[in-house]
Coordinates of C-alpha atoms in Angstrom, one line a residue:
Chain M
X1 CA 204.0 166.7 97.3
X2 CA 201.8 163.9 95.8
X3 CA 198.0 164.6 96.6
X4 CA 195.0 162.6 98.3
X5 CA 195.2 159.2 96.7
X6 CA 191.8 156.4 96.5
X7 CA 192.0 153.1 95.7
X8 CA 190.1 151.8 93.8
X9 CA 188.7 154.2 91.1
X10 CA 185.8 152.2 90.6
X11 CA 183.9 149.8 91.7
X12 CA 181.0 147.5 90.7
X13 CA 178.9 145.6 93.7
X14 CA 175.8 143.5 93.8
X15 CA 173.3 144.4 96.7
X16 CA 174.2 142.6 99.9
X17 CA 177.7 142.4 99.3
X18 CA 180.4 144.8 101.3
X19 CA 182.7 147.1 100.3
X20 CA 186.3 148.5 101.6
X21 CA 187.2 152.0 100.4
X22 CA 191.1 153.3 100.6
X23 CA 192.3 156.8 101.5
X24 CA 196.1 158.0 101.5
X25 CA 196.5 161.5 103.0
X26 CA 198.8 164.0 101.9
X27 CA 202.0 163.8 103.6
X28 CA 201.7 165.4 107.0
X29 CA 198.1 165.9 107.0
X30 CA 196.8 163.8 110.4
X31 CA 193.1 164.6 109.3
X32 CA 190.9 162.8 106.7
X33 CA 187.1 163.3 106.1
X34 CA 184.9 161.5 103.7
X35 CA 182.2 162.1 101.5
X36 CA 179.3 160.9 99.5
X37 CA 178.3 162.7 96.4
X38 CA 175.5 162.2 94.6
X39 CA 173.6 163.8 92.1
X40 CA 170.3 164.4 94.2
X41 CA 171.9 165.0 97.4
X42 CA 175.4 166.8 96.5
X43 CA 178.3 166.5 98.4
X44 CA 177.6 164.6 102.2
X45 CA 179.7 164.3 105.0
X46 CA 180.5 161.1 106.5
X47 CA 183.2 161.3 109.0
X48 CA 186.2 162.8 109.7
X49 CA 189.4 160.9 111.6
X50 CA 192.4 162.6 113.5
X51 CA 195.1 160.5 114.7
X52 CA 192.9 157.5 114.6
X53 CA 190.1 159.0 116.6
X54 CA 186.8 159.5 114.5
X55 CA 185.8 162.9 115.8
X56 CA 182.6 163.3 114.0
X57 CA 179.8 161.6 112.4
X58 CA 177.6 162.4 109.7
X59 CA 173.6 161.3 109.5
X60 CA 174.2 157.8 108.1
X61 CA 173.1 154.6 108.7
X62 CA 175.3 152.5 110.8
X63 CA 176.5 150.1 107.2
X64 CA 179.0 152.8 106.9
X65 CA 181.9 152.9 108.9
X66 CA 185.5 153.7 108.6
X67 CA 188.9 153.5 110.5
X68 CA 191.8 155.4 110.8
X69 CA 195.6 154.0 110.6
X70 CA 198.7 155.0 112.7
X71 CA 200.0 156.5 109.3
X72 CA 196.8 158.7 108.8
X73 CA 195.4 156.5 106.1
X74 CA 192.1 155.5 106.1
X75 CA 189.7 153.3 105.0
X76 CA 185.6 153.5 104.5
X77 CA 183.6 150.0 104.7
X78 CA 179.8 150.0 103.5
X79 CA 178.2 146.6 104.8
X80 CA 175.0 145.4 102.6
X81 CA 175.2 147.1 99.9
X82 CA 172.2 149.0 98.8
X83 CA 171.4 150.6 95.2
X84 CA 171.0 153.9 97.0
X85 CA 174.9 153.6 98.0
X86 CA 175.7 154.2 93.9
X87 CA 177.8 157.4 94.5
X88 CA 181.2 158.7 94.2
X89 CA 183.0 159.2 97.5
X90 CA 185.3 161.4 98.2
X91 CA 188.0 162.0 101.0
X92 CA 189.7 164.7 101.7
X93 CA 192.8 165.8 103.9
X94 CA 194.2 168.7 105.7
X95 CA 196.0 169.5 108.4
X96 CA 194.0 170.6 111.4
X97 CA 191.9 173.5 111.4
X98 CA 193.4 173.6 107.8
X99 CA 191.7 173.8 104.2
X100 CA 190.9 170.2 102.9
X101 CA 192.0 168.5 100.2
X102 CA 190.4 166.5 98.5
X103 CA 191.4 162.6 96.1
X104 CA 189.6 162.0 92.6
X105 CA 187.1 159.3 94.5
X106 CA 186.4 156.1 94.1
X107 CA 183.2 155.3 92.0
X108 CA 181.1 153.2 93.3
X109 CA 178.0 151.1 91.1
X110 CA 175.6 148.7 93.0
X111 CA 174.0 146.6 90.7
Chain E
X1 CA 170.0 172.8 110.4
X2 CA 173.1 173.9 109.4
X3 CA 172.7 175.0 105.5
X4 CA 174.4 176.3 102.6
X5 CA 172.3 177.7 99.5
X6 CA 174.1 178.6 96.3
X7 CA 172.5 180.4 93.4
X8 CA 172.0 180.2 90.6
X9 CA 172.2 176.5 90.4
X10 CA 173.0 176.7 86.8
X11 CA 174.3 179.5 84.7
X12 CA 175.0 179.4 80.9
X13 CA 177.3 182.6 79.5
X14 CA 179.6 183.0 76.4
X15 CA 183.2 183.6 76.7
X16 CA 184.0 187.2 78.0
X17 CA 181.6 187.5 79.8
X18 CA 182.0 188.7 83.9
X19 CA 179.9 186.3 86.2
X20 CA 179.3 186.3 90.1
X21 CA 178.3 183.0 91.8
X22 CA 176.8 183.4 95.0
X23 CA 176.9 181.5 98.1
X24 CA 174.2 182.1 101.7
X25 CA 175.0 180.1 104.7
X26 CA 173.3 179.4 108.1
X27 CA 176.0 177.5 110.4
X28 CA 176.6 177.3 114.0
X29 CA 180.0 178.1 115.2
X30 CA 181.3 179.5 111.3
X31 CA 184.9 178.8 110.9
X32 CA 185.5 179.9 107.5
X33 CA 183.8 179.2 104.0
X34 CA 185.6 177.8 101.1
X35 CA 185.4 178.1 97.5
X36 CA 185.7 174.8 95.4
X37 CA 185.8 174.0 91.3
X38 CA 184.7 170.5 90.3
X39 CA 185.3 169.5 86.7
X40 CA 184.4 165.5 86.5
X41 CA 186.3 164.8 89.2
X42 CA 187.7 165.8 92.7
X43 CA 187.0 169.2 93.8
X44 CA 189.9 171.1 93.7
X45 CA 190.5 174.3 96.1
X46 CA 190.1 177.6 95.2
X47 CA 189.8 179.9 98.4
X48 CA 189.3 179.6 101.8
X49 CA 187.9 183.1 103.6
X50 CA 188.0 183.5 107.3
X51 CA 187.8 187.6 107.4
X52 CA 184.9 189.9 106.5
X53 CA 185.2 192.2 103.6
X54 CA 188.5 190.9 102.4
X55 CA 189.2 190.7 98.9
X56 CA 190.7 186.4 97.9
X57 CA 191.9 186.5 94.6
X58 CA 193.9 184.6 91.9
X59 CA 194.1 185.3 88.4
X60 CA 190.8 186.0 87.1
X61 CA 188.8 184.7 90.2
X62 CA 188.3 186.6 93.3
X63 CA 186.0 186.2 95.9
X64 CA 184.9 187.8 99.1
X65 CA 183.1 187.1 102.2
X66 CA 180.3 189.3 104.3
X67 CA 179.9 187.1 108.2
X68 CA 177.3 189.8 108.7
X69 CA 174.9 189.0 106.0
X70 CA 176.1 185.7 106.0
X71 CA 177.0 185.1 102.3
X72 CA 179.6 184.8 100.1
X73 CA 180.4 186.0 95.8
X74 CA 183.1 184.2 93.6
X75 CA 183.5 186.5 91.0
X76 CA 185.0 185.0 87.5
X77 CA 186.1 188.0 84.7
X78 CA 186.8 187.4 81.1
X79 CA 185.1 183.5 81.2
X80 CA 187.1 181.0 79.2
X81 CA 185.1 177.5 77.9
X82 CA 188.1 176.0 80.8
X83 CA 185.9 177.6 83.2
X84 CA 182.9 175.5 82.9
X85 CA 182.6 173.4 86.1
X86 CA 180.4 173.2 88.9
X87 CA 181.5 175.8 91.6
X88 CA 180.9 174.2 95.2
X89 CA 180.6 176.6 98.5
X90 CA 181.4 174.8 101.8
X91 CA 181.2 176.3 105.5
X92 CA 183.5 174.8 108.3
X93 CA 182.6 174.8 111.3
X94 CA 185.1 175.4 114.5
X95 CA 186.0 172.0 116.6
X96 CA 185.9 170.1 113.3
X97 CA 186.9 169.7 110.1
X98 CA 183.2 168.8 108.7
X99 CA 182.3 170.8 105.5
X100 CA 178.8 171.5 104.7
X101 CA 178.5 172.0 100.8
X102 CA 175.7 173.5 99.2
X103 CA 174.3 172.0 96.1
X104 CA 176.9 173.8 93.9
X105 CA 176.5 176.1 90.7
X106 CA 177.0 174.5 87.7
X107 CA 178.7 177.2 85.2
X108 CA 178.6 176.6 81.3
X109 CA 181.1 179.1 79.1
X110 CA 180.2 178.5 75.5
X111 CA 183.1 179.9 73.0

């Protein structure tokens, strides 16, 4: 079974601009969660989709937001780009109530 | 505030030697609390623990979870240099598949 894939692997932005994150699940898993890992703050949840619902939020401001497809792929979006938004972020998928699993993360630079 | 506290936060041992990582949590509503290994890139999984006093283990890692006490051990025998990583402790929580990682225990085996 192929494993979470994220498009792109890295990324270099300019403050203001926006940015789109991808997320392909594993196949058959309906629930994908993101993350923002940096090295002050460690690994932080963002949200979580199932079946194109977002069932839970994490403490960030509104710039971020994401969506889920009918396929169970997701994307993340970050409006105005900050330099504080530097980080790698993660996703992850599982099935419900299952363990997660998580893609190598895209890397993201704002310059 | 949900929390997760892992100690030490950095550990430097030679190859041979026996090391236990440990992991303290205060959650509401505890689902389980999983185990991850994060080399310079995507966490990978190593055990997900549901059960009190229940032995997980593969190879040369094993871990095991107290719900009482509210903590966890990952246990590594006979450290190889492969093993240096950071080891990340999550806690799920039940009605969502949110992960709350502590800061993670960065492991180095020199040869």
């Amino acid at each position: 079974k192929a494993g979470v894939t994220q498009t792109p692997r890295y990324l270099i932005k300019t403050r203001g601009q926006q940015v789109t994150l991808s997320c392909s699940p594993i196949s058959g898993h309906r629930s994908v969660s993101w993350y923002q890992q940096t090295p002050g703050q460690g690994l932080q949840f963002l949200f979580e989709y199932f079946s194109e619902t977002q069932r839970n939020k994490g403490n960030f401001p509104g710039r971020f937001s994401g969506r889920q497809f009918s396929n169970s792929r997701s994307e993340m979006n970050v409006s105005t780009l900050e330099l504080g938004d530097s980080a790698l972020y993660l996703c992850a998928s599982s099935g419900l109530w299952e363990t997660q699993y998580f893609g190598p993360g895209t890397r993201l630079l704002v310059l | 505030e949900d929390k997760v506290v892992q100690s030490p936060l950095s550990l430097v041992v030679h190859e041979g030697d026996t090391v236990t990582l440990n992991c303290s949590y205060e959650v509401t509503n505890f689902r389980s609390l999983l185990w991850y290994k994060q080399e310079k890139k995507a966490p990978t999984f190593l055990f997900m623990l549901t059960s009190s006093g229940i032995e997980k283990k593969s190879g040369r890692l094993s871990s095991i979870l107290d719900k009482k006490e509210l903590f966890s051990i990952l246990n590594i025998t006979a450290t190889q240099t492969g093993d240096s990583a950071v080891y990340l402790c999550a806690v799920s929580q039940g009605g969502s598949e949110k992960l709350v990682f502590g800061k993670g225990t960065k492991l180095t085996v020199n040869p």
